[in-house]
mmCIF file of C-alpha atoms and ligand atoms in Angstrom:
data_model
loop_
_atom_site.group_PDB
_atom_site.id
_atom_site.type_symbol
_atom_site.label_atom_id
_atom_site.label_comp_id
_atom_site.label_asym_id
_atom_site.label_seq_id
_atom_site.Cartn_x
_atom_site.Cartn_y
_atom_site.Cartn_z
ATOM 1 C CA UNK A 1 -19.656 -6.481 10.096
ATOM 2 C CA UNK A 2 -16.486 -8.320 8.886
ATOM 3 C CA UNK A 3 -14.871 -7.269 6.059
ATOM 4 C CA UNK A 4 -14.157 -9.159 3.417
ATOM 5 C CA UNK A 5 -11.196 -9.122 0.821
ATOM 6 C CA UNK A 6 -10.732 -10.805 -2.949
ATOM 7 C CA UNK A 7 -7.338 -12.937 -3.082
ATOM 8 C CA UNK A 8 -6.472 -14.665 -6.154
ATOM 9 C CA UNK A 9 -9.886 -16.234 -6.612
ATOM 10 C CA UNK A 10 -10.900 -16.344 -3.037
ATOM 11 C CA UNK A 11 -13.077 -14.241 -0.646
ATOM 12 C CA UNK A 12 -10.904 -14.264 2.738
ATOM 13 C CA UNK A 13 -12.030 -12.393 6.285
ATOM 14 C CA UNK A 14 -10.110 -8.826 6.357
ATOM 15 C CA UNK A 15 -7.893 -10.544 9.225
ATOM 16 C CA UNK A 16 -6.705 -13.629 7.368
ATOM 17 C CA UNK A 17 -6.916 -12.173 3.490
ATOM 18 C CA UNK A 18 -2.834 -12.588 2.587
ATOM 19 C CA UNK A 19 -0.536 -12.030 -0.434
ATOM 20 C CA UNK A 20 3.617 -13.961 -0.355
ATOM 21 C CA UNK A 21 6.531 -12.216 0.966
ATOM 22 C CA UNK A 22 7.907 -12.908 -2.198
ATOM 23 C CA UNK A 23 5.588 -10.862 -4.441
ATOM 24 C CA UNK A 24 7.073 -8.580 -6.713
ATOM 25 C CA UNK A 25 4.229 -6.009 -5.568
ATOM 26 C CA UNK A 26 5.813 -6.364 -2.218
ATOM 27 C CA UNK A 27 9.536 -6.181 -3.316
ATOM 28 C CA UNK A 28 9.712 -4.217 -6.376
ATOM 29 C CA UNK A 29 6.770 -2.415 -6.795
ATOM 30 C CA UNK A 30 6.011 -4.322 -9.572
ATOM 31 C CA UNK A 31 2.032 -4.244 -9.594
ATOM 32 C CA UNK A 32 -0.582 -1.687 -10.962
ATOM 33 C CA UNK A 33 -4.113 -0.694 -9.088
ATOM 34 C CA UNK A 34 -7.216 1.415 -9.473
ATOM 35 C CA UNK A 35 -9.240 3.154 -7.338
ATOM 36 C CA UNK A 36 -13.204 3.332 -8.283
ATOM 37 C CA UNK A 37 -15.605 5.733 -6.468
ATOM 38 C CA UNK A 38 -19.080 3.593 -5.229
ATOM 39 C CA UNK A 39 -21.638 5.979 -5.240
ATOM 40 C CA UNK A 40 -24.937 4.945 -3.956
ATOM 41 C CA UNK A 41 -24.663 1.656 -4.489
ATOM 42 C CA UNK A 42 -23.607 2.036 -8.273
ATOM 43 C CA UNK A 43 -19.868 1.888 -9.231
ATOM 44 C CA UNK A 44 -18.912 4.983 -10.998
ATOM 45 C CA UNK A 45 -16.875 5.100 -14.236
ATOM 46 C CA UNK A 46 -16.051 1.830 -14.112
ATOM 47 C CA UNK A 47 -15.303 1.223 -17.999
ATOM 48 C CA UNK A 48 -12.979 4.136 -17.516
ATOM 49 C CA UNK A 49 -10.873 2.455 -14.687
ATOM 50 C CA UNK A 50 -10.587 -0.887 -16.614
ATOM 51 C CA UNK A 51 -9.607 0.568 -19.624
ATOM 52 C CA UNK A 52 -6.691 2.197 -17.590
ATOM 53 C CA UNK A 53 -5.885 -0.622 -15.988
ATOM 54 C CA UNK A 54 -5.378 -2.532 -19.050
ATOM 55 C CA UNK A 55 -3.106 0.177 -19.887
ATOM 56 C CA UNK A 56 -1.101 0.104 -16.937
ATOM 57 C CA UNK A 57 -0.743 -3.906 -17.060
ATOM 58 C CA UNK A 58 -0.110 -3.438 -21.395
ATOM 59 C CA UNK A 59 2.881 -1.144 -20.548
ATOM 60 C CA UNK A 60 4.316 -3.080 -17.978
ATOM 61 C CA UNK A 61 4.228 -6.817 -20.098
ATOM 62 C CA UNK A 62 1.770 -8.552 -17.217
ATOM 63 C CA UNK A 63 -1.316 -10.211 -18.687
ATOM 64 C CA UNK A 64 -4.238 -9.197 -17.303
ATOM 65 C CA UNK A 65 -5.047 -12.572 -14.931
ATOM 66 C CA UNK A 66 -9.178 -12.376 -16.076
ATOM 67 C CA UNK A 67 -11.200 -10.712 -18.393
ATOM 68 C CA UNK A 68 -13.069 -7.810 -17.696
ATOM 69 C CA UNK A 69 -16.318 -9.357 -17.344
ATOM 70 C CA UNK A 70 -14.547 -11.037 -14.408
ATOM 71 C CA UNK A 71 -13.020 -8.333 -12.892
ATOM 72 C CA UNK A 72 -16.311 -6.027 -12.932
ATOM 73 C CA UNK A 73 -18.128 -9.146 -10.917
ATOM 74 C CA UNK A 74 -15.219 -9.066 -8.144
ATOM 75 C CA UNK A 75 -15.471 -5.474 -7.573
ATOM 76 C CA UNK A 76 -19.431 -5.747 -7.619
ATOM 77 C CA UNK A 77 -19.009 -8.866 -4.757
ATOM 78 C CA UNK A 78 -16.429 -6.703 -2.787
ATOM 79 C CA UNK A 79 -18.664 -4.033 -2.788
ATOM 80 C CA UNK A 80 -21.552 -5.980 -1.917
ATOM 81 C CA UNK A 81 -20.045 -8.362 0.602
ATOM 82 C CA UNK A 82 -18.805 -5.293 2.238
ATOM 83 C CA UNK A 83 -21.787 -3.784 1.886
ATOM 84 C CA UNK A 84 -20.499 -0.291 0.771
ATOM 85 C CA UNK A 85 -23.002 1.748 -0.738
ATOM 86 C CA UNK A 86 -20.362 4.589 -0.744
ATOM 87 C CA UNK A 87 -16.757 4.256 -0.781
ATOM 88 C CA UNK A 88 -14.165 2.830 -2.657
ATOM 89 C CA UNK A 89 -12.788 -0.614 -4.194
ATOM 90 C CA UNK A 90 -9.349 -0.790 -4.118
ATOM 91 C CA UNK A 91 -7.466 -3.321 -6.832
ATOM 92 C CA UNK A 92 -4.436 -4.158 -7.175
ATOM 93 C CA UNK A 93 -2.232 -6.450 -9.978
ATOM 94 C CA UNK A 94 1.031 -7.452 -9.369
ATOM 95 C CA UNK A 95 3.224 -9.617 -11.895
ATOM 96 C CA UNK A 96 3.054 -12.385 -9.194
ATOM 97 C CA UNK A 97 5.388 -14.221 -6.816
ATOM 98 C CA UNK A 98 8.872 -15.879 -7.618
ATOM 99 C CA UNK A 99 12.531 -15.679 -5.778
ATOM 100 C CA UNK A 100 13.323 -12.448 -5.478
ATOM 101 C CA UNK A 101 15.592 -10.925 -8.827
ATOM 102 C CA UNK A 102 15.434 -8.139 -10.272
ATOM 103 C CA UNK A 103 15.413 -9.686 -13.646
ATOM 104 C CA UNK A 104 11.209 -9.944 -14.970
ATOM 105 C CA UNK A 105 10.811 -13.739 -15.235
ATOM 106 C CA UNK A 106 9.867 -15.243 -18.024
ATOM 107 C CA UNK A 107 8.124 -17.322 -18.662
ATOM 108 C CA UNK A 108 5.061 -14.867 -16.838
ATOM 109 C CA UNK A 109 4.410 -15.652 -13.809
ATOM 110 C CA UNK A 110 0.684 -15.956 -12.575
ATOM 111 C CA UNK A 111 -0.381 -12.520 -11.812
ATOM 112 C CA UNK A 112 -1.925 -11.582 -7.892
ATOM 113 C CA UNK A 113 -5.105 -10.293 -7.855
ATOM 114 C CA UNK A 114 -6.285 -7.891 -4.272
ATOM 115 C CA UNK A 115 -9.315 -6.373 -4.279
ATOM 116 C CA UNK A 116 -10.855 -4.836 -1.151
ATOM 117 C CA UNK A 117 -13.592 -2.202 -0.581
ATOM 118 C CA UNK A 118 -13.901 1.100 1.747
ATOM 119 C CA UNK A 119 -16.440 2.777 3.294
ATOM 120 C CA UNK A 120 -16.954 6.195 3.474
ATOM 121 C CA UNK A 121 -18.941 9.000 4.171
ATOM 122 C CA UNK A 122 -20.717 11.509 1.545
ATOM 123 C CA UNK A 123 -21.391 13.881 4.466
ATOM 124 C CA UNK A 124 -17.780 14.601 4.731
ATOM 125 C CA UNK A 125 -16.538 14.712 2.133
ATOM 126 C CA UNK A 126 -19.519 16.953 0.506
ATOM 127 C CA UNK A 127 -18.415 19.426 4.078
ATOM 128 C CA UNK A 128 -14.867 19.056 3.018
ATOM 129 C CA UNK A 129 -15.982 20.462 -0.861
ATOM 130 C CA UNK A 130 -18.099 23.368 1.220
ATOM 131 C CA UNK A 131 -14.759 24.620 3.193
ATOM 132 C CA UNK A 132 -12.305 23.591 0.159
ATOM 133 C CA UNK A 133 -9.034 22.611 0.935
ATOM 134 C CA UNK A 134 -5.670 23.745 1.910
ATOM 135 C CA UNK A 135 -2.590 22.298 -0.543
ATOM 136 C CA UNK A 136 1.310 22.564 -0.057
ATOM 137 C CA UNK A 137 3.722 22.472 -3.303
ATOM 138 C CA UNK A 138 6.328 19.844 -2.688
ATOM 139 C CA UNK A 139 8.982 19.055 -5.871
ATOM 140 C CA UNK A 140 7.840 16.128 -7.594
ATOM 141 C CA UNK A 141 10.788 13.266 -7.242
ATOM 142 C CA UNK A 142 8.623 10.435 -9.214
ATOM 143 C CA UNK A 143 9.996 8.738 -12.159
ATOM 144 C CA UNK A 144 9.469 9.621 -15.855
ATOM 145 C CA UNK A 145 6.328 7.295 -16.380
ATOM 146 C CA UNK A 146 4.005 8.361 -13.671
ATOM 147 C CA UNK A 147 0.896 7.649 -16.991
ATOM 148 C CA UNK A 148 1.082 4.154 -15.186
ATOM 149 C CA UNK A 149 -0.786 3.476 -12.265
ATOM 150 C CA UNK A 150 1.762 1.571 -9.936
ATOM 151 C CA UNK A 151 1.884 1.251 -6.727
ATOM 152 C CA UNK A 152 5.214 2.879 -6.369
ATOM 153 C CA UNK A 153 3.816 5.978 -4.147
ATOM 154 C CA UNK A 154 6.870 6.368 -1.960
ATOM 155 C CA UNK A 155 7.662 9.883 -3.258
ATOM 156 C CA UNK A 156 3.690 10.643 -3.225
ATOM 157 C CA UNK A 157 2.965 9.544 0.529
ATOM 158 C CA UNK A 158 5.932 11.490 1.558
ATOM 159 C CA UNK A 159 4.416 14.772 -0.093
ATOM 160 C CA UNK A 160 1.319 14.498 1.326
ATOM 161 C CA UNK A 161 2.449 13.779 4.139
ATOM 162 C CA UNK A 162 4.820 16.451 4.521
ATOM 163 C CA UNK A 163 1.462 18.603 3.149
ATOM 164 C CA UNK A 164 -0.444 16.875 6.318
ATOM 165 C CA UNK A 165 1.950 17.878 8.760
ATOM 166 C CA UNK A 166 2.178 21.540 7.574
ATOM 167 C CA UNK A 167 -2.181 21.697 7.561
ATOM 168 C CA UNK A 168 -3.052 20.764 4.136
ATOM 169 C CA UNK A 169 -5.026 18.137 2.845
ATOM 170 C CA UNK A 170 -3.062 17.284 -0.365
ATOM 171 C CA UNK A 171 0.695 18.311 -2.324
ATOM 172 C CA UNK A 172 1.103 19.770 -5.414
ATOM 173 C CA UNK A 173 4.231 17.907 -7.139
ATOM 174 C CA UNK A 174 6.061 20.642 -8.803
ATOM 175 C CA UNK A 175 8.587 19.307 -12.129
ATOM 176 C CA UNK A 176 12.215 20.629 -12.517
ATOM 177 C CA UNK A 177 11.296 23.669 -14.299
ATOM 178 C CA UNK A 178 8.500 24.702 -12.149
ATOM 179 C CA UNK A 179 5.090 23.681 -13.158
ATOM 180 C CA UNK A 180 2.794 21.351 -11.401
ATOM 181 C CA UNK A 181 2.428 18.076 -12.705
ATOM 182 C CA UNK A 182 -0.338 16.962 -10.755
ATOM 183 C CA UNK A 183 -1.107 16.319 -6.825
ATOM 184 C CA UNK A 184 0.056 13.706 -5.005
ATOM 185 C CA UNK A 185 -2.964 11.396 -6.033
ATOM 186 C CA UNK A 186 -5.267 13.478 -7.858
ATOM 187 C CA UNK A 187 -5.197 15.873 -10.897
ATOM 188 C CA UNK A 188 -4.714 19.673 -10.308
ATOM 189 C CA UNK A 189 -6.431 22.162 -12.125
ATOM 190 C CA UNK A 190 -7.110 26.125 -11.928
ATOM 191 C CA UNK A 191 -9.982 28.709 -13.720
ATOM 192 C CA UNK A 192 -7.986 31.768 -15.092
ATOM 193 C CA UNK A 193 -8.969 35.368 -14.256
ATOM 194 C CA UNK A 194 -10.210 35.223 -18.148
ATOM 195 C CA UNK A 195 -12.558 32.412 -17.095
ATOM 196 C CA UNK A 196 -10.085 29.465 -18.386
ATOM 197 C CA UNK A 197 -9.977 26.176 -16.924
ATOM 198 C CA UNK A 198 -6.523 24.955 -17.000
ATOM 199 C CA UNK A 199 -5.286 21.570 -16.449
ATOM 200 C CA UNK A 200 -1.594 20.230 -17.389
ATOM 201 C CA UNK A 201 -2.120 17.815 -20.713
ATOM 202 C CA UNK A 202 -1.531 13.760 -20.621
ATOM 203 C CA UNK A 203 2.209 12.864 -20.908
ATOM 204 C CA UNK A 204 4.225 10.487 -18.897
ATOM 205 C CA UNK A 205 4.824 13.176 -16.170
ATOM 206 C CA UNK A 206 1.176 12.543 -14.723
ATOM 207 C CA UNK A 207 -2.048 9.796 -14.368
ATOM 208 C CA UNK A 208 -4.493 10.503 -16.945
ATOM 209 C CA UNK A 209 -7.337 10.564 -14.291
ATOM 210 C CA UNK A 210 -10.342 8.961 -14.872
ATOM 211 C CA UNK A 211 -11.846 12.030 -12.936
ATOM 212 C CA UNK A 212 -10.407 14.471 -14.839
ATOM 213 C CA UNK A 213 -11.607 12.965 -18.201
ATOM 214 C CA UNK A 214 -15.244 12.917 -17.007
ATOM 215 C CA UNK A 215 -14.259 16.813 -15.867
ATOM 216 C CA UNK A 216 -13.341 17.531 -19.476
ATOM 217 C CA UNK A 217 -16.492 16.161 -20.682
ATOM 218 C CA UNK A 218 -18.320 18.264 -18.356
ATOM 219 C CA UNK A 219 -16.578 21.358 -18.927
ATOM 220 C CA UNK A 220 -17.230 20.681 -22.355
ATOM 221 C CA UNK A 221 -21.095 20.315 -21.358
ATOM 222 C CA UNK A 222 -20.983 23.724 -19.575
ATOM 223 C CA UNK A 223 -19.342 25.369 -22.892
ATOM 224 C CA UNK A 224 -16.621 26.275 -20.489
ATOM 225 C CA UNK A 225 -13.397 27.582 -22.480
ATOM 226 C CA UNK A 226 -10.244 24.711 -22.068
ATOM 227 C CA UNK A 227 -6.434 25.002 -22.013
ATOM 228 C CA UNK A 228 -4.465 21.888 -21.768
ATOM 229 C CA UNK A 229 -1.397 23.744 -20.281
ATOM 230 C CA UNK A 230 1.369 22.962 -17.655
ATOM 231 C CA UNK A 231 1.097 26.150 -14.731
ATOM 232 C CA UNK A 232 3.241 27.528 -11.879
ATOM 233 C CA UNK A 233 2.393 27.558 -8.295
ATOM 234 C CA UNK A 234 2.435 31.774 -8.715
ATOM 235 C CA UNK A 235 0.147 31.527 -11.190
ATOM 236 C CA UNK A 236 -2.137 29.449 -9.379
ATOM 237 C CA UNK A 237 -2.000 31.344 -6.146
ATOM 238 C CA UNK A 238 -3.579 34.500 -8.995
ATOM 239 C CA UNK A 239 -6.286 32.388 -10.349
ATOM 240 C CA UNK A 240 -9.588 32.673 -9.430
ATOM 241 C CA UNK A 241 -10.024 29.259 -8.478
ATOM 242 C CA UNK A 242 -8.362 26.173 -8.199
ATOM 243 C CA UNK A 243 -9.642 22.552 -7.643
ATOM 244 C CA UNK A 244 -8.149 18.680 -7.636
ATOM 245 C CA UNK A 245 -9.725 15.927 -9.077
ATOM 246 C CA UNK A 246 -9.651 12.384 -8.432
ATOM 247 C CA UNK A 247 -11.971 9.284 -7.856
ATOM 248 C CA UNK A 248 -12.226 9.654 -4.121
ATOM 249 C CA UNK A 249 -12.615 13.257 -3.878
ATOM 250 C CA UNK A 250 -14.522 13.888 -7.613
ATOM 251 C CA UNK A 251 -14.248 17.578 -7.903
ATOM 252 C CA UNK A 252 -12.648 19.511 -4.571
ATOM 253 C CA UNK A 253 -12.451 22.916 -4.727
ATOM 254 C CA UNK A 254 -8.472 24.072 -3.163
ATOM 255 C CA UNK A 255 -8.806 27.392 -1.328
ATOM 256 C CA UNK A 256 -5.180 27.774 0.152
ATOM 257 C CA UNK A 257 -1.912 27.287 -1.743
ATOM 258 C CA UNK A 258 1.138 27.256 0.386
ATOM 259 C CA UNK A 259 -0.576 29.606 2.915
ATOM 260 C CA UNK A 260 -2.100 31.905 -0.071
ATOM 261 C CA UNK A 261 -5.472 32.545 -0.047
ATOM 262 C CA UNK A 262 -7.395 31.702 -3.924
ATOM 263 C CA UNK A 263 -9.811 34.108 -4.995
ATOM 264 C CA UNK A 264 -11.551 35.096 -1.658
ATOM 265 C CA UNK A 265 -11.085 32.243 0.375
ATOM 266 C CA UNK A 266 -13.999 30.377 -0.885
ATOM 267 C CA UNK A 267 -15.073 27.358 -3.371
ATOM 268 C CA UNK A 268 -15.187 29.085 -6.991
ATOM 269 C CA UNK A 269 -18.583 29.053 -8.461
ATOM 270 C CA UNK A 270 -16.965 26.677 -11.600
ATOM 271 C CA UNK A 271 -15.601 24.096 -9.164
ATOM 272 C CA UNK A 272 -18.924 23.930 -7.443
ATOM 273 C CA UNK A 273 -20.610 23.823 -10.515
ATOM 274 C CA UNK A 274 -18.796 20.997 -11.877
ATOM 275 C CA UNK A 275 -18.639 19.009 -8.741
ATOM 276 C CA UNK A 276 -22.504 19.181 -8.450
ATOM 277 C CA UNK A 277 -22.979 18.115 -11.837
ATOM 278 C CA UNK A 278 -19.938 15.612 -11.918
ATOM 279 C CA UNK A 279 -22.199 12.793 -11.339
ATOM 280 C CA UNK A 280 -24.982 13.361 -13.799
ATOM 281 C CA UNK A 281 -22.306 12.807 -16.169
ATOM 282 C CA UNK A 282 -20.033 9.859 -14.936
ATOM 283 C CA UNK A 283 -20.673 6.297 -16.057
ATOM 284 C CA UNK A 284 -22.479 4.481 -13.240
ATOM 285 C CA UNK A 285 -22.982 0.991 -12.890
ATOM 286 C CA UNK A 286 -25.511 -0.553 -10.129
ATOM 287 C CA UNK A 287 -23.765 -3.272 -8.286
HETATM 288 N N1 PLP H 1 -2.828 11.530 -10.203
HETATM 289 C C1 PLP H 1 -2.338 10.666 -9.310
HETATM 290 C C2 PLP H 1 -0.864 10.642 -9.082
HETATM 291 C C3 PLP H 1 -3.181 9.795 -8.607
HETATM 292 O O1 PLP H 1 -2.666 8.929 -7.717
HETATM 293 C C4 PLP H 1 -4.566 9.868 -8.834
HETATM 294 C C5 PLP H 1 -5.487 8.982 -8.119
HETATM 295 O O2 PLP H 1 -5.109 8.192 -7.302
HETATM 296 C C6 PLP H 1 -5.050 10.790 -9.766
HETATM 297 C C7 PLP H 1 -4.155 11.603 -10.450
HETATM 298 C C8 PLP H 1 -6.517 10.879 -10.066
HETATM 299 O O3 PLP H 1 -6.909 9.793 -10.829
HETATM 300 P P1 PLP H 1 -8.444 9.302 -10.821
HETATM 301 O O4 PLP H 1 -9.248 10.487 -11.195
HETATM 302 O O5 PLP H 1 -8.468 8.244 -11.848
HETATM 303 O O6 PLP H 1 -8.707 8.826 -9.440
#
């Protein structure tokens, strides 16, 4: 089956499906995305994602290309052309194409619009929440306004990566005075030995996941006691549990912190909880 990918108001085969070398996505950086979970066959949290990418286009001056209306039909045709019942749809903004400078021009330029769609498979990812996963603290070397979604993820793809290569799935970005901010692309969270789930509070040091958000409202379902706190990698490697969230993984329980066993080794009964009842919660949209 081909795949197919949205380009600036076309559908173009995966092979021929092109963006200018003079973007400013490609050279600077300068363009925002989202990342939206497809969950059989409905689009999950959608009104979340767009509201966030508003955000992220707001705070960087680019006008959003089309209207929301617009935008929720391309990701439905991606996903449908691709015929992903689970998965992904990637898309991505950039401030558009000109001469290369650093200077923004003005007047705007017309924005680039990607959108392409992933499968993937429930099965694994459901055995990958079973096991849990390992993570690896790496400093976090971002910049101060990591509340917009660019796609500047340099520092993050050499965390994880340097996570990979040492046997765990994902990095936990650790600030100047020693709390994590977040993981390298998802939001990191751990249940106190007093039964407190802690997550670090919005600021510019970290996304405001969509995931997490739909987390809070379901710890808030399960009358679950909240602390909006920054924590240390020590203190996480004491807590009973510890989990990421984010829209590809939803809720994913972490088992191993640099090497250190949480709890017993296992998924905590909260994460599991909350994963299994993640989706009874989030927004879903049928494509
Ligand atoms: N934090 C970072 C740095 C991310 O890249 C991501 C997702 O890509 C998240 C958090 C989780 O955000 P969401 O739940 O909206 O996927």
């Amino acid at each position: 089956m081909p795949r197919i990918v949205y380009v600036n108001g076309r559908y173009r085969p995966y092979a021929e499906a092109a963006v200018h070398v003079e973007d400013r996505g490609f050279q600077f950086a300068d363009a925002v995305y989202e990342v939206v979970e497809v969950r059989d066959g409905s689009v999950i949290d959608e009104t979340r994602h767009l509201d966030r990418l508003e955000r992220s286009l707001g705070e960087l001056r680019i006008a959003s290309p089309m209207s929301r209306a617009a935008l929720r039909h391309v990701i439905r045709q991606v996903a449908q052309r691709n015929l992903v019942r689970h998965g992904t749809v990637y898309l991505q903004i950039s401030r558009g194409q000109a001469p290369r400078d650093f200077v923004i021009p003005s007047p705007p330029l017309r924005p680039t619009i990607v959108c392409l769609a992933q499968r993937g498979s429930l099965q694994r990812l459901d055995a990958a929440a079973e096991r849990g996963i390992a993570v690896r603290s790496s400093p976090d070397i971002r910049w101060g306004r990591c509340d917009i979604k660019t796609v500047m993820l340099l520092p993050a793809c050499l965390a994880k990566s340097d996570a990979q290569a040492h046997g765990a799935k994902e990095a936990w970005l650790v600030d100047r005075d020693g709390f994590v901010t977040e993981g390298a692309a998802s939001n990191a969270w751990i249940v106190t030995a007093k039964g407190e789930v802690v997550t670090r509070p919005i600021s510019p040091a970290i996304l405001a996941g969509v995931t997490r958000k739909t987390t809070l409202d379901a710890v808030g379902r399960e009358g679950l006691k909240l602390v909006e706190r920054a924590f240390t990698i020590a203190e996480a490697k004491m807590a009973l549990e510890a989990f990421i969230t984010s829209a590809s993984n939803t809720v994913m329980p972490v088992v191993e912190i640099d090497g250190v066993q949480v709890g017993d080794g296992q998924p905590g009964p909260l994460s599991r909880r909350l994963r299994s009842i993640f989706h009874q919660i989030a927004e879903r949209a049928t494509i």
